[in-house]
């Protein structure tokens, strides 16, 4: 697996370090979109299932089929978040 570790330009990385909250969020969104840009079918599928509300098995399938480590870690963070929310809410994450 070949993972490009630098998705933002040097100028964008500098802006990320010095930017206000809105700029940081904007650049993170740009970075996420660029990572998915190379995998349009996966990007469309992940948007369709919505990893924040999809069944657990769909999220596991998305983790299994992630095109790269960036996307896999993004989905894993959603998985961990959903587990935490379900522990607090007392509901099963199925």
Coordinates of C-alpha atoms in Angstrom, one line a residue:
X1 CA 0.0 0.0 0.0
X2 CA 1.4 3.4 -1.0
X3 CA 0.2 6.2 1.2
X4 CA 1.0 9.8 0.3
X5 CA 1.7 11.4 3.6
X6 CA 1.6 15.0 2.3
X7 CA -1.7 16.1 0.9
X8 CA -1.6 19.8 1.7
X9 CA 0.9 22.1 0.1
X10 CA 3.6 23.7 2.3
X11 CA 1.7 27.0 2.2
X12 CA -1.5 25.2 3.3
X13 CA 0.4 23.5 6.1
X14 CA 1.7 26.8 7.3
X15 CA -1.8 28.3 7.2
X16 CA -3.1 25.2 9.2
X17 CA -0.5 25.9 11.9
X18 CA -1.2 29.6 12.1
X19 CA -4.9 29.7 11.2
X20 CA -8.0 30.3 13.3
X21 CA -10.5 27.6 13.9
X22 CA -12.4 28.3 10.6
X23 CA -9.2 28.0 8.6
X24 CA -8.1 24.8 10.3
X25 CA -11.5 23.2 9.6
X26 CA -11.5 24.4 6.0
X27 CA -8.0 22.9 5.4
X28 CA -8.9 19.6 7.0
X29 CA -12.0 19.4 4.7
X30 CA -9.8 20.2 1.7
X31 CA -7.3 17.5 2.8
X32 CA -10.1 14.9 3.2
X33 CA -11.6 15.7 -0.2
X34 CA -8.2 15.4 -1.9
X35 CA -7.6 12.0 -0.3
X36 CA -11.0 10.7 -1.6
X37 CA -10.6 12.4 -5.0
X38 CA -8.5 9.5 -6.3
X39 CA -11.3 7.1 -5.3
X40 CA -14.6 8.5 -6.5
X41 CA -16.6 5.3 -6.4
X42 CA -15.5 4.7 -2.7
X43 CA -16.2 8.4 -1.9
X44 CA -19.7 8.1 -3.4
X45 CA -20.4 4.8 -1.6
X46 CA -19.2 6.1 1.8
X47 CA -21.4 9.2 1.4
X48 CA -24.4 7.0 0.6
X49 CA -24.0 4.8 3.7
X50 CA -23.1 7.7 6.0
X51 CA -20.6 6.3 8.4
X52 CA -22.1 8.2 11.3
X53 CA -25.4 6.4 11.2
X54 CA -25.0 3.3 9.1
X55 CA -25.2 -0.2 10.6
X56 CA -22.0 -1.4 12.3
X57 CA -21.4 -4.1 9.7
X58 CA -21.5 -1.4 6.9
X59 CA -18.9 0.6 8.8
X60 CA -16.7 -2.5 9.2
X61 CA -17.0 -3.2 5.5
X62 CA -16.0 0.4 4.8
X63 CA -12.9 -0.1 7.0
X64 CA -12.1 -3.3 5.3
X65 CA -12.4 -1.8 1.8
X66 CA -10.8 1.6 2.5
X67 CA -8.6 2.7 -0.4
X68 CA -5.8 3.9 1.9
X69 CA -4.7 4.4 5.5
X70 CA -6.0 8.0 5.6
X71 CA -9.5 6.9 4.9
X72 CA -9.3 3.9 7.1
X73 CA -8.2 6.0 10.1
X74 CA -10.9 8.5 9.4
X75 CA -13.5 5.7 9.5
X76 CA -11.8 4.2 12.5
X77 CA -12.2 7.5 14.4
X78 CA -15.9 7.4 13.5
X79 CA -16.1 3.8 14.8
X80 CA -14.5 4.8 18.1
X81 CA -16.8 7.8 18.4
X82 CA -19.9 5.7 17.8
X83 CA -18.7 3.2 20.4
X84 CA -18.2 6.0 23.0
X85 CA -21.6 7.5 22.2
X86 CA -23.3 4.2 22.6
X87 CA -21.6 3.5 25.9
X88 CA -22.9 6.8 27.2
X89 CA -26.3 6.4 25.8
X90 CA -26.5 2.8 27.0
X91 CA -27.6 1.5 23.6
X92 CA -26.0 -1.2 21.4
X93 CA -23.9 -0.2 18.4
X94 CA -25.1 -2.8 16.0

